[in-house]
CSV table of C-alpha atoms and ligand atoms in Angstrom, one decimal:
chain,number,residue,atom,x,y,z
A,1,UNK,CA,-132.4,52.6,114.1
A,2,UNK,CA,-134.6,49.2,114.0
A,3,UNK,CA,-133.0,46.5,112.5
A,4,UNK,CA,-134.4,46.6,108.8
A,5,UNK,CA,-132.9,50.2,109.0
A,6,UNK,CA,-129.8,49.0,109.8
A,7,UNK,CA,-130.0,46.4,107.2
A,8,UNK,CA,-130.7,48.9,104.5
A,9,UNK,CA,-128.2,51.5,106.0
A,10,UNK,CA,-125.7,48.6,104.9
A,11,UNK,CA,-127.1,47.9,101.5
A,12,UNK,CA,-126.7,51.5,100.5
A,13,UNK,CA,-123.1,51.2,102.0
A,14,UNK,CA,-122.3,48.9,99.5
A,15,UNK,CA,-124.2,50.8,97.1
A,16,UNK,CA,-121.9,53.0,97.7
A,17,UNK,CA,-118.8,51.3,97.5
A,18,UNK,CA,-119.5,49.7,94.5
A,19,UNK,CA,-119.4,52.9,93.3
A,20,UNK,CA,-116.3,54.1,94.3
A,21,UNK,CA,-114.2,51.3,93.4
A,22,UNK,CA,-113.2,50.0,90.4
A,23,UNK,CA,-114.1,46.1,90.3
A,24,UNK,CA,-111.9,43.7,88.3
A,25,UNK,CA,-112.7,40.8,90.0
A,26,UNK,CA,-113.3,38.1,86.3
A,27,UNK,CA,-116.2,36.6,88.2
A,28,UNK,CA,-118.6,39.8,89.1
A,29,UNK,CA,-119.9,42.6,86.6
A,30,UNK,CA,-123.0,44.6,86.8
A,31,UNK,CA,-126.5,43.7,86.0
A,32,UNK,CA,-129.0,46.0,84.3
A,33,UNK,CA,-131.7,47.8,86.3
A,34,UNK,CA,-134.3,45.2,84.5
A,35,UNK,CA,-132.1,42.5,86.3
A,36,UNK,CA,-132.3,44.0,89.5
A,37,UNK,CA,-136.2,44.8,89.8
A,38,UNK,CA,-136.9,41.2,88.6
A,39,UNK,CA,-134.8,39.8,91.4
A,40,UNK,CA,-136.6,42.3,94.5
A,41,UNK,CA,-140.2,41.6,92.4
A,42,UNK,CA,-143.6,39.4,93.9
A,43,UNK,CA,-142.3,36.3,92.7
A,44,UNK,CA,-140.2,35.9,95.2
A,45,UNK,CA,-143.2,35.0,97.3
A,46,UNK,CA,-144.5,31.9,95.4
A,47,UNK,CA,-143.3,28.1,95.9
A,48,UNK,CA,-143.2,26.4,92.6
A,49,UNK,CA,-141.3,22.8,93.3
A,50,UNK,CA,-141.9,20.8,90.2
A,51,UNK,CA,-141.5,22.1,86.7
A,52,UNK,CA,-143.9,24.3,84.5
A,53,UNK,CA,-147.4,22.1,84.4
A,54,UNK,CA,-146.2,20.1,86.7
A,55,UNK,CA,-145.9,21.5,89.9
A,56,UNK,CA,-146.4,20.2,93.6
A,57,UNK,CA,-148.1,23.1,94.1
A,58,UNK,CA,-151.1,25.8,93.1
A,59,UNK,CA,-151.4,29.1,91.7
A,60,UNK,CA,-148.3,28.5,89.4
A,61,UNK,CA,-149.8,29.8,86.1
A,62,UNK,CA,-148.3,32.8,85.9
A,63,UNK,CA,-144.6,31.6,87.2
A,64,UNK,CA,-145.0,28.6,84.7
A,65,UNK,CA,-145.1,31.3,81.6
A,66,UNK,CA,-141.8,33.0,83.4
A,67,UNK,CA,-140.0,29.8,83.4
A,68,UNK,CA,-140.9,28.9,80.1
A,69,UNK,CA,-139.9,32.1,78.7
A,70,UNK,CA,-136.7,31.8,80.2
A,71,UNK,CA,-136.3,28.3,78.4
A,72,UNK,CA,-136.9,29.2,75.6
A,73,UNK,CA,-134.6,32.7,75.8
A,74,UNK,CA,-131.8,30.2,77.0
A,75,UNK,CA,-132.5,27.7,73.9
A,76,UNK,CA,-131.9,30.3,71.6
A,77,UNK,CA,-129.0,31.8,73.1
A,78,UNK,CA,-126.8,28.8,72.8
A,79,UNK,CA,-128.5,26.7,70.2
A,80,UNK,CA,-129.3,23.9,72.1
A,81,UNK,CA,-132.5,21.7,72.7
A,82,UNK,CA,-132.9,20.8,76.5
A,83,UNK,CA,-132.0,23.3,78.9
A,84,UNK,CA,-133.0,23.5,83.0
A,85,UNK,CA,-132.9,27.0,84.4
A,86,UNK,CA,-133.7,26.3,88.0
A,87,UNK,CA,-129.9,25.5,89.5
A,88,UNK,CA,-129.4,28.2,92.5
A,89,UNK,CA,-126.0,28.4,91.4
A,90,UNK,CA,-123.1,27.1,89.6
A,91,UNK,CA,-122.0,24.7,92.1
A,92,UNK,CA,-125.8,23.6,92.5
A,93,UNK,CA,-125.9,22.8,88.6
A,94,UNK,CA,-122.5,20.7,88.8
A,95,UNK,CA,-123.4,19.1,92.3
A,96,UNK,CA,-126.9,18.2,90.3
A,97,UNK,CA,-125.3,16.8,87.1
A,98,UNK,CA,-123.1,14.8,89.2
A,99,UNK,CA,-126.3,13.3,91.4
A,100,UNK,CA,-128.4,13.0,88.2
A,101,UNK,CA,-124.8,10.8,86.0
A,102,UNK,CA,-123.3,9.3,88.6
A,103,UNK,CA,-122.8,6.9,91.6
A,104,UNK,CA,-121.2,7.7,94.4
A,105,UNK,CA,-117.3,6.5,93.8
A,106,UNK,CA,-117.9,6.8,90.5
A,107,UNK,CA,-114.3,8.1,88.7
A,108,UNK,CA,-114.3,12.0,87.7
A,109,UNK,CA,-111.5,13.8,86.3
A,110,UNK,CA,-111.2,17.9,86.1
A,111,UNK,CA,-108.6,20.6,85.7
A,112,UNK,CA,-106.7,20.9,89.6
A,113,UNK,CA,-107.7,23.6,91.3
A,114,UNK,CA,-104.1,25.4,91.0
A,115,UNK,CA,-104.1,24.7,87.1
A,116,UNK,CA,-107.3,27.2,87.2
A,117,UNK,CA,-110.4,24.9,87.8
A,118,UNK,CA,-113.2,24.6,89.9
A,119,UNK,CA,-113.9,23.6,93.8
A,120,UNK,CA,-116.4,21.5,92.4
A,121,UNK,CA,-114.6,19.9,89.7
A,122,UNK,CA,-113.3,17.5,91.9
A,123,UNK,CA,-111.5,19.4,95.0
A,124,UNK,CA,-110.8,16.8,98.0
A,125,UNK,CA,-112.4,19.0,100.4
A,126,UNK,CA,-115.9,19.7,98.0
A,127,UNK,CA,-118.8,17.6,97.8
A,128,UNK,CA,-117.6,16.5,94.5
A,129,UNK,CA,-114.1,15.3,96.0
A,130,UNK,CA,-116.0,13.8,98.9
A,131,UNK,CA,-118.6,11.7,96.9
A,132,UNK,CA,-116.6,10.2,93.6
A,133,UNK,CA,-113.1,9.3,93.4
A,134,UNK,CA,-111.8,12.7,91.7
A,135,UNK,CA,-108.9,13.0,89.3
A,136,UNK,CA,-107.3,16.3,88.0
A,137,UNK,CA,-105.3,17.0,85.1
A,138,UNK,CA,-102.8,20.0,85.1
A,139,UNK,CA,-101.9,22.5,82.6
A,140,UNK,CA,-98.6,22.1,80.7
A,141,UNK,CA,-95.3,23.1,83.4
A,142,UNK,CA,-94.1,25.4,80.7
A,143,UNK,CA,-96.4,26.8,78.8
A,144,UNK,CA,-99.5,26.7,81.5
A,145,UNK,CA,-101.5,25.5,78.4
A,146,UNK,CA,-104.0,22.8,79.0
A,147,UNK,CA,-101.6,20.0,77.8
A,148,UNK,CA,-104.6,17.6,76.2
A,149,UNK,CA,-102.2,14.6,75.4
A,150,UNK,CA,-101.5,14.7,79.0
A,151,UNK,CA,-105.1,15.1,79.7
A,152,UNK,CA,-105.7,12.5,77.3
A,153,UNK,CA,-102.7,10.1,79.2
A,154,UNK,CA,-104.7,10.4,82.3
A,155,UNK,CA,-108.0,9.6,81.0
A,156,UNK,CA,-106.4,6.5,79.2
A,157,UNK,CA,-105.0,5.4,82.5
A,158,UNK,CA,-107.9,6.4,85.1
A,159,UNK,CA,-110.7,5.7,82.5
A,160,UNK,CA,-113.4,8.2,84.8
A,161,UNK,CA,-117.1,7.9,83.8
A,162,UNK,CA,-116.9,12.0,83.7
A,163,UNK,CA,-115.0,14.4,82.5
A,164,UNK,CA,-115.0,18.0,83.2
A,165,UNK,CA,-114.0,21.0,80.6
A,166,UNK,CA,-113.9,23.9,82.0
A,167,UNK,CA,-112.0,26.9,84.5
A,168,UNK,CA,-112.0,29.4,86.6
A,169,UNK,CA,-109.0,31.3,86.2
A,170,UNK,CA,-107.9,30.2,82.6
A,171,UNK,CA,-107.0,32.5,80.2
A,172,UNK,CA,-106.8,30.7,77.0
A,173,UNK,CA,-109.4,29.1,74.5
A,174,UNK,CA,-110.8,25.5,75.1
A,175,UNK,CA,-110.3,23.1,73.2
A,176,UNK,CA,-113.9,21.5,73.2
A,177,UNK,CA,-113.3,19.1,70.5
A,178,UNK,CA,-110.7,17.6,71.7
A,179,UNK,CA,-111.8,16.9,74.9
A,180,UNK,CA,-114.7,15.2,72.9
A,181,UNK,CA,-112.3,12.7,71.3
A,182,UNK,CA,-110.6,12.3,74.5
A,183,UNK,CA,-113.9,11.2,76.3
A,184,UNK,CA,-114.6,9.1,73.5
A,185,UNK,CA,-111.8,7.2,73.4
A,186,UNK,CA,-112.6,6.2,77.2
A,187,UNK,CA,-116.1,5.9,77.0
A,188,UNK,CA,-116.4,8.8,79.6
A,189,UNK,CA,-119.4,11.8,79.5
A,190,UNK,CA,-118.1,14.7,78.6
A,191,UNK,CA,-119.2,18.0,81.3
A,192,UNK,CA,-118.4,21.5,79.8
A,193,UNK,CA,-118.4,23.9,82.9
A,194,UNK,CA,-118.5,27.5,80.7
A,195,UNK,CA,-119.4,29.5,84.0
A,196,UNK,CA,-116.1,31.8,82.8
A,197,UNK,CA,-117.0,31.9,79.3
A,198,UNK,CA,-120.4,31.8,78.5
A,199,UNK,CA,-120.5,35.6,77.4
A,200,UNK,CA,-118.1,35.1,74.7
A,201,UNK,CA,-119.5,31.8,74.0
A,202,UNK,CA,-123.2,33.1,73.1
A,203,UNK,CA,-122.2,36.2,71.4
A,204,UNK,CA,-120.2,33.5,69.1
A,205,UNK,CA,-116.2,34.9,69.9
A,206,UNK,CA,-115.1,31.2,72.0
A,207,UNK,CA,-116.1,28.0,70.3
A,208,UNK,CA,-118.9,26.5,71.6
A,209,UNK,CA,-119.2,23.4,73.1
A,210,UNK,CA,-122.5,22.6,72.1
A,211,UNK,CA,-122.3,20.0,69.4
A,212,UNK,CA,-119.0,18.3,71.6
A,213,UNK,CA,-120.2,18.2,75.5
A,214,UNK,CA,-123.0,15.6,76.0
A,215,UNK,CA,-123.8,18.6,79.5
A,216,UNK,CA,-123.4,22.1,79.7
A,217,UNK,CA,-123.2,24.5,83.0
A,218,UNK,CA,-122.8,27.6,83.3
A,219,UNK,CA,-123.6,30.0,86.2
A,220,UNK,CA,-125.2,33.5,84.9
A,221,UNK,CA,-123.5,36.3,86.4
A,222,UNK,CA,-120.1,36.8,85.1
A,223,UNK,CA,-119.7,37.4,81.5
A,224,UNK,CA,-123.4,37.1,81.5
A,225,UNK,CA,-124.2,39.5,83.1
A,226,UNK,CA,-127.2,38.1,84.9
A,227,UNK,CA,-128.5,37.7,88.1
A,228,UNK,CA,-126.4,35.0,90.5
A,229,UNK,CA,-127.6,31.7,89.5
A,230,UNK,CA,-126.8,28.4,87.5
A,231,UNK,CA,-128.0,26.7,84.2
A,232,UNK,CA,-127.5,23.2,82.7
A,233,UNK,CA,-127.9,22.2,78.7
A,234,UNK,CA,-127.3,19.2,76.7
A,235,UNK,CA,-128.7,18.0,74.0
A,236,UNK,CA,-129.1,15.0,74.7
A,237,UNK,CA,-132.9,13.6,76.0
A,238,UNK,CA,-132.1,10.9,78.0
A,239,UNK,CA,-129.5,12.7,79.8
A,240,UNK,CA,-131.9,15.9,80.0
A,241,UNK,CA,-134.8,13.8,81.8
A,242,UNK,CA,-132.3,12.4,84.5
A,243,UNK,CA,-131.2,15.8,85.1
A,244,UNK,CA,-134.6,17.3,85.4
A,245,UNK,CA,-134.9,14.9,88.5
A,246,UNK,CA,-131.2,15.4,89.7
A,247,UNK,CA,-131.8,19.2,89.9
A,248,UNK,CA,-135.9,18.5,91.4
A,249,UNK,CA,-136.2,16.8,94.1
A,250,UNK,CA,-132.5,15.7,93.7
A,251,UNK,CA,-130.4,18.3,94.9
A,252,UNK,CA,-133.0,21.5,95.2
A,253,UNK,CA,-136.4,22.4,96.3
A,254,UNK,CA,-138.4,25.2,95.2
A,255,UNK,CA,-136.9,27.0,92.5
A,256,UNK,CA,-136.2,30.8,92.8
A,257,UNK,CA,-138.9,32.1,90.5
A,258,UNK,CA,-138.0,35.9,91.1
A,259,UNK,CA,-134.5,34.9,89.7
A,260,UNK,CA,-135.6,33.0,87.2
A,261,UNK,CA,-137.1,35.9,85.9
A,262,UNK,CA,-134.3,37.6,86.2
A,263,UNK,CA,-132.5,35.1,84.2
A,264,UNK,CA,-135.2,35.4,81.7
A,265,UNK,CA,-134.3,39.2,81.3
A,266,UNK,CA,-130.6,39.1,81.4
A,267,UNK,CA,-131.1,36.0,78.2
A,268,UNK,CA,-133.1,38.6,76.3
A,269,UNK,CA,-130.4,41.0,77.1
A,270,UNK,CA,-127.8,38.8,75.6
A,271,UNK,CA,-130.0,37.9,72.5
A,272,UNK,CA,-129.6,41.8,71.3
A,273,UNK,CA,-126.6,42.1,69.0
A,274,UNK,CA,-125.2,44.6,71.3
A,275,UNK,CA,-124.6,42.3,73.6
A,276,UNK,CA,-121.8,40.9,70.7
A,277,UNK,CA,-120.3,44.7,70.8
A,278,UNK,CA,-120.0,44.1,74.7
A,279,UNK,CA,-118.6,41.0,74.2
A,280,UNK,CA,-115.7,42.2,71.9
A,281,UNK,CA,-114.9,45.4,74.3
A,282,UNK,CA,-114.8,42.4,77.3
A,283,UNK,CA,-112.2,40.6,75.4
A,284,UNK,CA,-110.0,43.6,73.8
A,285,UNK,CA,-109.8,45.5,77.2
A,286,UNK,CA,-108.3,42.6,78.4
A,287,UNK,CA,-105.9,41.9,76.2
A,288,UNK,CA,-105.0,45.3,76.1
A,289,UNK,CA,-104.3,45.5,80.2
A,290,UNK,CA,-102.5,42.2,79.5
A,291,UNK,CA,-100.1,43.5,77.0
A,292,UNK,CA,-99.4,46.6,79.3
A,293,UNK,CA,-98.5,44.3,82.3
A,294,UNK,CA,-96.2,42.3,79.6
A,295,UNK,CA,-94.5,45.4,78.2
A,296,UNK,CA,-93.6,46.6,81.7
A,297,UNK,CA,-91.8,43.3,82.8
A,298,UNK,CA,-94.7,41.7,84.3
A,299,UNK,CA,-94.8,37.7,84.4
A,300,UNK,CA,-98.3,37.4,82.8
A,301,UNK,CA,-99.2,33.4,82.2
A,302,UNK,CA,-99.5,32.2,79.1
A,303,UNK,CA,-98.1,35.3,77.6
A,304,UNK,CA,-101.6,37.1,77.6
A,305,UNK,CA,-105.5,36.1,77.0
A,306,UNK,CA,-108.0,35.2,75.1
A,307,UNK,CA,-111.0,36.2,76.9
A,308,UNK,CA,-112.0,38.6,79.5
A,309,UNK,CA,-109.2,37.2,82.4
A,310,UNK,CA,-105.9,37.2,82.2
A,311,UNK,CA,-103.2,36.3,85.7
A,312,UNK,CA,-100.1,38.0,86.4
A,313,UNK,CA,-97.1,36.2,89.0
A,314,UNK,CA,-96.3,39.6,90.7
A,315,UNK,CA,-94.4,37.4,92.9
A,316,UNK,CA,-91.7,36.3,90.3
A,317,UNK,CA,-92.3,40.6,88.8
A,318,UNK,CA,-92.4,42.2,91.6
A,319,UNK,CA,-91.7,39.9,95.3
A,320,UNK,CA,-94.7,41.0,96.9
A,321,UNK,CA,-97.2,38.1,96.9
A,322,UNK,CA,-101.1,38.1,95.6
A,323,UNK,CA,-102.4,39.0,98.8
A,324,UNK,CA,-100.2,42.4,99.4
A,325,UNK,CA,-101.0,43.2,95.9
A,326,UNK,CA,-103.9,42.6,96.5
A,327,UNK,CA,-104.5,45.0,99.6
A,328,UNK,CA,-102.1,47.8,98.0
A,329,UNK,CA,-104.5,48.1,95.3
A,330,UNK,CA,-107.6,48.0,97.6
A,331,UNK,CA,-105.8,51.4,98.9
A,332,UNK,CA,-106.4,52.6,95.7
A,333,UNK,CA,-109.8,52.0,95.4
A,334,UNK,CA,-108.8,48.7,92.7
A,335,UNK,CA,-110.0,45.4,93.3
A,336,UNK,CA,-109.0,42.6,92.4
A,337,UNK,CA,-108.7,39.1,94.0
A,338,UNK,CA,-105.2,37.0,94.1
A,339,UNK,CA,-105.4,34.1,93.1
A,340,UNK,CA,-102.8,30.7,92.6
A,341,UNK,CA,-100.3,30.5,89.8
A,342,UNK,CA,-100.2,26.8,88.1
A,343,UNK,CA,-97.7,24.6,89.9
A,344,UNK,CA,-97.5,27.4,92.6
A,345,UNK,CA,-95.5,26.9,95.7
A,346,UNK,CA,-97.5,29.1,98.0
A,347,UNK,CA,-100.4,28.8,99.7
A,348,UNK,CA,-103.9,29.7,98.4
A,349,UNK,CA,-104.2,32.3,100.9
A,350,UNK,CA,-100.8,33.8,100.2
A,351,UNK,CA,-100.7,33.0,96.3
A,352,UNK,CA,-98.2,33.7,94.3
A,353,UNK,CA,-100.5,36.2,91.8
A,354,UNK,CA,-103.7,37.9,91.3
A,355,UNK,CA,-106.6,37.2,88.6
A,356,UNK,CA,-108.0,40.7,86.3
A,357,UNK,CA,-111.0,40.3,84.9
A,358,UNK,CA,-113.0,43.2,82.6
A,359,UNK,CA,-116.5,42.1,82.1
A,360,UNK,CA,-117.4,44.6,84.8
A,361,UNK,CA,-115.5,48.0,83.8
A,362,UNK,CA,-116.5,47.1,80.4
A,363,UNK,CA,-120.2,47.6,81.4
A,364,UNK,CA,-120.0,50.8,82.8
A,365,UNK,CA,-118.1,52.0,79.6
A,366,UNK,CA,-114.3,51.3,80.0
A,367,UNK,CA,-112.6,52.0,76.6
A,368,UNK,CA,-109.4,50.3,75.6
A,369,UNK,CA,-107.9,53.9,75.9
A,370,UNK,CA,-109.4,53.7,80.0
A,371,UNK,CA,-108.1,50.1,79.8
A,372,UNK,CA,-104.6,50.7,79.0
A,373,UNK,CA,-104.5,53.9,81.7
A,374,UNK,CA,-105.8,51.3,84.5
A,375,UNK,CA,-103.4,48.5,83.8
A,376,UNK,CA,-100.6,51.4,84.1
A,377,UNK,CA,-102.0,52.9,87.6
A,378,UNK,CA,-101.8,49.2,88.9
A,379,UNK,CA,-98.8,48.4,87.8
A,380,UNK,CA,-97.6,51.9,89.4
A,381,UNK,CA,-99.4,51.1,92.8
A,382,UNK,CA,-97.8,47.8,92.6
A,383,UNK,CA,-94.3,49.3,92.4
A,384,UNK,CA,-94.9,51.8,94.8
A,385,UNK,CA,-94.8,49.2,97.6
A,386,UNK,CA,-97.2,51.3,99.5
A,387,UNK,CA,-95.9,54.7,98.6
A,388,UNK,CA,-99.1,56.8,100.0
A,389,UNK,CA,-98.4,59.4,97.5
A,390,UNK,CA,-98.5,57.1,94.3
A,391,UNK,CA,-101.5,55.0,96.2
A,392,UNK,CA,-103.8,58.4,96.8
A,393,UNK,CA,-102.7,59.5,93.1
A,394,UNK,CA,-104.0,56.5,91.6
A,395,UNK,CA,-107.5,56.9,93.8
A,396,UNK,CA,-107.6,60.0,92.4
A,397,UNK,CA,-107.6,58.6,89.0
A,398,UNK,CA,-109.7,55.6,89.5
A,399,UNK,CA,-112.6,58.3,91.0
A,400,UNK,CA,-112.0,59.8,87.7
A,401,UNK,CA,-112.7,56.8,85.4
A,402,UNK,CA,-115.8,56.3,87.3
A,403,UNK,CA,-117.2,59.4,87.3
A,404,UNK,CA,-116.6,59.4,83.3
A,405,UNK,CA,-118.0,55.8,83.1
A,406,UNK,CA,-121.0,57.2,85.8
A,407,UNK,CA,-123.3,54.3,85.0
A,408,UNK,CA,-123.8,52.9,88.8
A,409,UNK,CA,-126.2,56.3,89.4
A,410,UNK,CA,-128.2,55.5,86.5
B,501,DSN,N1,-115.2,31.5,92.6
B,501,DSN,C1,-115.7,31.9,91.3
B,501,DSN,C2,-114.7,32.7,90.6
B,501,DSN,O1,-114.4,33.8,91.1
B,501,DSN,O2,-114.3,32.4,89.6
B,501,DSN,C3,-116.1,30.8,90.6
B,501,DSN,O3,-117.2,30.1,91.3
């Protein structure tokens, strides 16, 4: 086999196991077949550093009118005026507001990694804990609610020059507003990082923070359901043009046109209204695994969800940490990923939980009925405690749902 056999030998591989396993992981969902054939089209052979009708480089006519399209797709979608579609990532668009804002030392403060934020929201060991001196807020001890008097305590005493709104693993609504009046009252920008929750968002079932965060990121492949990348918005035109230069030449080269595209599509995708329908299906199959796990003596935080995620302590339900729950349900053909509890006393890679997510069972179909029948098969692979009988009885089940769902063969 040469080795661009092998490589596609191992693509189909994972063709293959994406279709055989039921993915719950909050952060990954499936993108649509226009998605794909954008991302593995001819654009990915052209240079275009600069932005469109100003580029560093020729023969950029026909990318220009992609990455305008895709502008103005992305304008629409959230309602806002200035928007820059080239960040490779979500990390890239934080790591280029930061570079475009800031001075190195400069004062940040974010939501701590084990209250649910992000690695770049401030993490010693990231770029963005390296650079500035990074403070974290924590969610409440009792409640695991962002606590926003204590959030607004800490920004009283550190006074940063940024803030950040925004999670990875929170299942509540944000309180955009008041994190406004909090950054007001200390003179600090105000960074919305809606990577999590910018499906909902757009199809208008979280409150938007547009109107309330002077800078908007998102990536575009979770509850977007686009290709992996990153965005940044704001409404603002001064901050806009220093972006524009903190993304190009300040953080990135060339941008990825063939993803761009892809971005374009998956923005048109989300304009349709039912993309709203998806949205809803998203949010009630979560709640509904939620309440399953809750009504079987489950420690789920916060008591349940509000969006598509939702993280249950099988440590304090069950003793088994995140990462043998974590491996029992890969037995099953479930995946999820475990993931820290707020204030937990174990390490990250031996967490006290895991994180569910629906975005991506919702695509290929998952009802609430299919919902409900999942959160009970984990929960019975959970108790099993590696029981092969219950684990190959629950695979069976799971090949089920997918074959009923069948959208991966499509
Ligand atoms: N690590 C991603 C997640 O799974 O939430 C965020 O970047």
């Amino acid at each position: 086999m040469n080795r661009t056999e092998l490589i596609k030998k191992i693509i189909k591989e994972e063709d293959e196991r994406q279709a055989s396993f039921i993915t719950l992981i909050a952060s990954e969902n499936y993108v649509s077949n226009d998605v794909k054939f954008a991302t593995g089209s001819s654009l990915t052979n052209k240079y275009a550093e600069g932005y469109p009708g100003r580029r560093y480089y020729g023969g950029c006519e026909v990318v220009d009118k992609i990455e305008i399209e895709a502008q103005e797709r992305l304008k629409k979608l959230f309602k806002v005026k200035y928007v820059n579609v080239q960040p490779h990532s979500g990390s890239q668009a934080n790591i280029a507001v930061y570079n475009s804002l800031l001075n190195p030392g400069d004062k940040i403060l974010g939501m701590s990694l084990s209250s649910g934020g992000h690695l770049t929201h401030g993490a010693k060991f990231n770029l963005s804990g390296k650079s500035f001196e990074s403070f974290t807020y924590d969610v409440d001890r009792n409640s695991f609610l962002i606590d926003y008097d204590d959030v607004e305590k800490k920004a009283l005493e550190i006074k940063p020059k940024l803030i950040i709104a925004g999670a990875s693993a929170y299942p509540r609504e944000i309180d955009f507003k008041r994190f406004k009046e909090i950054a007001d009252k200390v003179g600090a920008i105000l960074m919305a990082d809606i990577a999590h929750i910018a499906g909902p968002i757009a199809a208008g079932l979280h409150n938007s923070p547009v109107g309330y965060a002077d800078i908007i990121t998102s990536t575009t492949h979770k509850t977007l359901r686009g290709p992996r990348s990153g965005i940044i918005m704001t409404n603002n035109l001064d901050i806009y043009n220093s972006i524009n230069k903190g993304v190009f030449p300040g953080t990135q080269g060339g941008p990825l046109m063939h993803v761009i595209a892809a971005k374009a599509i998956a923005f048109g995708e989300a304009l349709e209204n039912s993309f709203v329908d998806y949205q809803k299906q998203v949010i009630e199959n979560s709640q509904v695994m939620a309440k399953v796990f809750s009504e079987n003596g489950f420690e789920v935080t916060t008591g349940g969800t509000d969006n598509h995620l939702f993280l249950v302590n099988v440590l304090s339900s069950i003793s088994i940490d995140g990462k043998e729950a974590q491996e029992l349900l890969t037995k099953s053909n479930i995946i999820v990923n475990m993931n820290s509890i707020p204030f937990d006393k174990n390490p990250t890679n031996r967490p006290s939980g895991i994180r569910i997510g629906t975005p991506a069972i919702t695509t290929l179909g998952a009802t609430k009925k299919d919902s409900k029948k999942l959160a009970i098969l984990i929960i019975n692979v959970l108790r099993s405690k590696g029981d092969n009988k219950v684990i190959e009885k629950a695979k069976k089940e799971v090949l089920k749902l997918l074959k009923k769902w069948d959208k991966l063969n499509d």
